[in-house]
Structures are given as C-alpha cells and as structure tokens.
mmCIF file of C-alpha atoms in Angstrom:
data_model
loop_
_atom_site.group_PDB
_atom_site.id
_atom_site.type_symbol
_atom_site.label_atom_id
_atom_site.label_comp_id
_atom_site.label_asym_id
_atom_site.label_seq_id
_atom_site.Cartn_x
_atom_site.Cartn_y
_atom_site.Cartn_z
ATOM 1 C CA MET A 1 -19.616 1.118 8.470
ATOM 2 C CA SER A 2 -21.753 -0.372 5.795
ATOM 3 C CA ASN A 3 -22.439 -4.016 4.068
ATOM 4 C CA ILE A 4 -19.866 -2.963 1.123
ATOM 5 C CA SER A 5 -17.308 -6.141 0.874
ATOM 6 C CA PRO A 6 -14.055 -4.693 1.800
ATOM 7 C CA GLU A 7 -12.664 -5.976 -2.332
ATOM 8 C CA ALA A 8 -15.603 -3.362 -3.450
ATOM 9 C CA VAL A 9 -14.231 -0.394 -1.507
ATOM 10 C CA VAL A 10 -10.360 -1.294 -2.980
ATOM 11 C CA GLN A 11 -11.898 -1.388 -6.495
ATOM 12 C CA SER A 12 -13.611 1.620 -6.106
ATOM 13 C CA ILE A 13 -10.558 3.367 -4.868
ATOM 14 C CA VAL A 14 -8.293 1.810 -7.708
ATOM 15 C CA ASN A 15 -10.840 3.113 -10.391
ATOM 16 C CA SER A 16 -10.181 6.357 -9.459
ATOM 17 C CA ASP A 17 -6.453 6.518 -8.057
ATOM 18 C CA ALA A 18 -4.535 7.351 -11.251
ATOM 19 C CA PHE A 19 -1.003 7.346 -9.393
ATOM 20 C CA SER A 20 -1.457 3.897 -8.666
ATOM 21 C CA LYS A 21 -2.845 3.087 -12.115
ATOM 22 C CA TRP A 22 0.741 4.980 -13.342
ATOM 23 C CA LEU A 23 2.774 2.784 -10.755
ATOM 24 C CA GLY A 24 0.929 -0.410 -12.823
ATOM 25 C CA ILE A 25 -0.478 -1.728 -9.235
ATOM 26 C CA GLN A 26 -2.294 -5.233 -9.351
ATOM 27 C CA VAL A 27 -4.259 -5.841 -6.219
ATOM 28 C CA LEU A 28 -3.820 -9.655 -5.253
ATOM 29 C CA ALA A 29 -5.642 -10.097 -2.253
ATOM 30 C CA ILE A 30 -7.759 -7.624 0.136
ATOM 31 C CA LYS A 31 -9.775 -8.405 3.351
ATOM 32 C CA GLU A 32 -10.892 -6.311 6.048
ATOM 33 C CA GLY A 33 -7.345 -4.424 7.407
ATOM 34 C CA TYR A 34 -5.426 -6.606 5.299
ATOM 35 C CA SER A 35 -3.962 -5.830 1.451
ATOM 36 C CA LYS A 36 -1.252 -7.496 -0.737
ATOM 37 C CA ILE A 37 -0.213 -5.959 -4.234
ATOM 38 C CA ALA A 38 2.384 -6.281 -6.847
ATOM 39 C CA MET A 39 4.225 -3.870 -9.383
ATOM 40 C CA ASN A 40 6.864 -4.437 -11.961
ATOM 41 C CA VAL A 41 9.603 -1.922 -11.595
ATOM 42 C CA ARG A 42 10.228 0.398 -15.349
ATOM 43 C CA PRO A 43 12.659 2.552 -16.355
ATOM 44 C CA GLU A 44 11.198 5.722 -15.687
ATOM 45 C CA MET A 45 11.099 5.072 -11.750
ATOM 46 C CA MET A 46 14.693 5.100 -11.258
ATOM 47 C CA ASN A 47 16.678 8.015 -10.094
ATOM 48 C CA GLY A 48 20.013 9.412 -11.039
ATOM 49 C CA LEU A 49 22.104 6.828 -9.112
ATOM 50 C CA GLY A 50 20.409 3.591 -11.048
ATOM 51 C CA VAL A 51 17.901 2.246 -8.160
ATOM 52 C CA VAL A 52 14.175 2.818 -7.953
ATOM 53 C CA HIS A 53 13.437 6.392 -6.655
ATOM 54 C CA GLY A 54 12.664 6.126 -2.940
ATOM 55 C CA GLY A 55 9.371 7.850 -3.348
ATOM 56 C CA ILE A 56 8.319 5.282 -5.907
ATOM 57 C CA ALA A 57 8.558 2.568 -3.303
ATOM 58 C CA PHE A 58 7.161 4.579 -1.102
ATOM 59 C CA SER A 59 4.081 5.405 -2.984
ATOM 60 C CA PHE A 60 3.580 1.683 -3.274
ATOM 61 C CA ALA A 61 3.903 0.663 0.164
ATOM 62 C CA ASP A 62 1.739 3.811 0.469
ATOM 63 C CA SER A 63 -1.344 2.237 -1.519
ATOM 64 C CA ALA A 64 -1.019 -1.258 -0.025
ATOM 65 C CA PHE A 65 -1.660 1.061 3.173
ATOM 66 C CA ALA A 66 -4.295 3.193 1.748
ATOM 67 C CA PHE A 67 -6.215 -0.435 0.726
ATOM 68 C CA ALA A 68 -5.878 -1.831 4.004
ATOM 69 C CA CYS A 69 -6.938 0.836 6.154
ATOM 70 C CA ASN A 70 -9.899 2.070 3.791
ATOM 71 C CA ASN A 71 -11.169 -1.327 2.978
ATOM 72 C CA ARG A 72 -14.204 -1.455 5.927
ATOM 73 C CA ASN A 73 -15.681 1.697 4.088
ATOM 74 C CA GLN A 74 -14.468 4.274 6.641
ATOM 75 C CA LEU A 75 -12.477 6.753 5.230
ATOM 76 C CA SER A 76 -9.483 6.609 6.449
ATOM 77 C CA LEU A 77 -6.236 9.230 6.075
ATOM 78 C CA ALA A 78 -2.506 8.962 7.178
ATOM 79 C CA LEU A 79 -1.393 10.502 9.997
ATOM 80 C CA ASP A 80 1.980 9.493 10.086
ATOM 81 C CA THR A 81 4.129 7.244 8.105
ATOM 82 C CA SER A 82 7.614 5.866 8.086
ATOM 83 C CA ILE A 83 9.876 3.776 5.881
ATOM 84 C CA GLN A 84 13.057 2.194 5.982
ATOM 85 C CA PHE A 85 14.608 1.003 2.749
ATOM 86 C CA LEU A 86 16.391 -2.011 3.344
ATOM 87 C CA LYS A 87 17.880 -3.198 0.082
ATOM 88 C CA PRO A 88 17.692 -1.647 -3.737
ATOM 89 C CA VAL A 89 15.411 -1.905 -6.422
ATOM 90 C CA HIS A 90 16.502 -1.827 -10.148
ATOM 91 C CA VAL A 91 14.399 -1.822 -13.291
ATOM 92 C CA GLY A 92 12.370 -5.300 -14.030
ATOM 93 C CA ASP A 93 12.240 -6.277 -10.346
ATOM 94 C CA GLN A 94 8.776 -7.432 -9.409
ATOM 95 C CA LEU A 95 7.528 -6.298 -6.118
ATOM 96 C CA THR A 96 4.758 -7.200 -3.696
ATOM 97 C CA ALA A 97 3.628 -5.167 -0.984
ATOM 98 C CA GLU A 98 1.544 -6.804 2.065
ATOM 99 C CA ALA A 99 -0.231 -4.494 4.601
ATOM 100 C CA ILE A 100 -1.266 -5.998 7.715
ATOM 101 C CA GLU A 101 -3.334 -4.369 10.396
ATOM 102 C CA LEU A 102 -1.563 -3.984 13.805
ATOM 103 C CA HIS A 103 -4.372 -1.938 15.429
ATOM 104 C CA ASN A 104 -8.177 -1.415 14.460
ATOM 105 C CA GLY A 105 -9.339 1.500 16.527
ATOM 106 C CA LYS A 106 -12.392 3.772 16.929
ATOM 107 C CA SER A 107 -10.475 6.666 15.110
ATOM 108 C CA THR A 108 -6.926 5.292 14.382
ATOM 109 C CA GLY A 109 -5.379 2.399 12.494
ATOM 110 C CA LEU A 110 -1.634 0.972 13.106
ATOM 111 C CA TYR A 111 -0.379 -0.847 9.755
ATOM 112 C CA LEU A 112 2.868 -2.669 8.744
ATOM 113 C CA VAL A 113 3.687 -2.881 5.468
ATOM 114 C CA LYS A 114 6.512 -5.275 3.993
ATOM 115 C CA ILE A 115 7.869 -4.618 0.638
ATOM 116 C CA TYR A 116 9.888 -7.932 -1.130
ATOM 117 C CA ASN A 117 11.310 -8.355 -4.611
ATOM 118 C CA GLN A 118 10.715 -11.330 -6.805
ATOM 119 C CA HIS A 119 13.500 -13.502 -4.672
ATOM 120 C CA ASN A 120 11.402 -12.719 -1.763
ATOM 121 C CA HIS A 121 13.839 -10.317 -0.339
ATOM 122 C CA LEU A 122 12.580 -7.742 2.061
ATOM 123 C CA ILE A 123 13.640 -4.497 0.445
ATOM 124 C CA ALA A 124 11.429 -1.925 2.636
ATOM 125 C CA LEU A 125 9.433 -1.835 5.508
ATOM 126 C CA PHE A 126 6.691 0.960 5.897
ATOM 127 C CA LYS A 127 4.770 1.952 9.210
ATOM 128 C CA GLY A 128 1.673 3.801 8.836
ATOM 129 C CA THR A 129 -0.939 4.905 11.235
ATOM 130 C CA CYS A 130 -4.213 6.573 9.689
ATOM 131 C CA PHE A 131 -7.078 8.769 11.510
ATOM 132 C CA ARG A 132 -10.353 7.343 10.936
ATOM 133 C CA THR A 133 -13.194 9.822 9.774
ATOM 134 C CA ALA A 134 -17.111 9.281 10.396
ATOM 135 C CA LYS A 135 -17.039 9.093 6.205
ATOM 136 C CA PRO A 136 -18.042 6.105 4.152
ATOM 137 C CA VAL A 137 -15.454 5.654 1.041
ATOM 138 C CA VAL A 138 -18.257 4.539 -1.271
ATOM 139 C CA VAL A 139 -21.569 5.657 -0.368
#
C-alpha cells in the first residue's frame, strides 16, 4: 500500500497504543506479515486464582496479531479471534509471542500466534482473522 517499512508502521502503532505500553510489550522482530514480541508478567496482571488473567494473555497475543497484520501499512481490523490456554502463567514469567501469517488475501488475512514462556513451553495458541480496509495505517 506504500513504501513505509513494516518496522516503521509498527513503531507508529506502538507510539499510540497505550494498552500495549501498559503491558510492557517489547518488539523483537518485524517483517511483512510477521511479528515477535515479549513482555514480563507483573503482579497486577494476576486473577484471584493466582494465575495470569486470561485477558492479559489474549491482549498480548492480540498485539502480536495486530502488528503482523497491519505492518504492510494497510489498516486491518480483527474479524474473528480465538485463544486456547495450554499452561498457566505466573508472576515473573517472561512471555514471547510470535505471529505468523498463514494467508494474505485482498480483504482478509489469517494469523497464528504462539505464546511461549521463558522455559520455551507453549502456553497459548491464538488464531486471528483480520479484515483489510483500503486505508493506510500511516499516512
């Protein structure tokens, strides 16, 4: 859609994404249709059962998804998402999420996000379908 690099598009998103900043997300790698991010789990992210709130893990994966599906500078919005929680997450865990593009269509995209902890254990799988608009992310 433009000659803006995927890294520049994601940096623009991150600069105005207060929630990803609150999560403490660090961008590790960006390329067309791909993102890899990291974060550390803090005490305020726990639920009343002593594990990370599911919304935190979902939001972390959703950020990786957003960075991957928007980094060609074509505004893309979540159309359908789902997550499967495989292992619990605790305070102090260091998470990494990797979003991989499975399909890049004209009006939709399909992405798989895998979340790992610091022991390289797969803790969640997220699948997201995005709808691609005709608008740029960065003008």
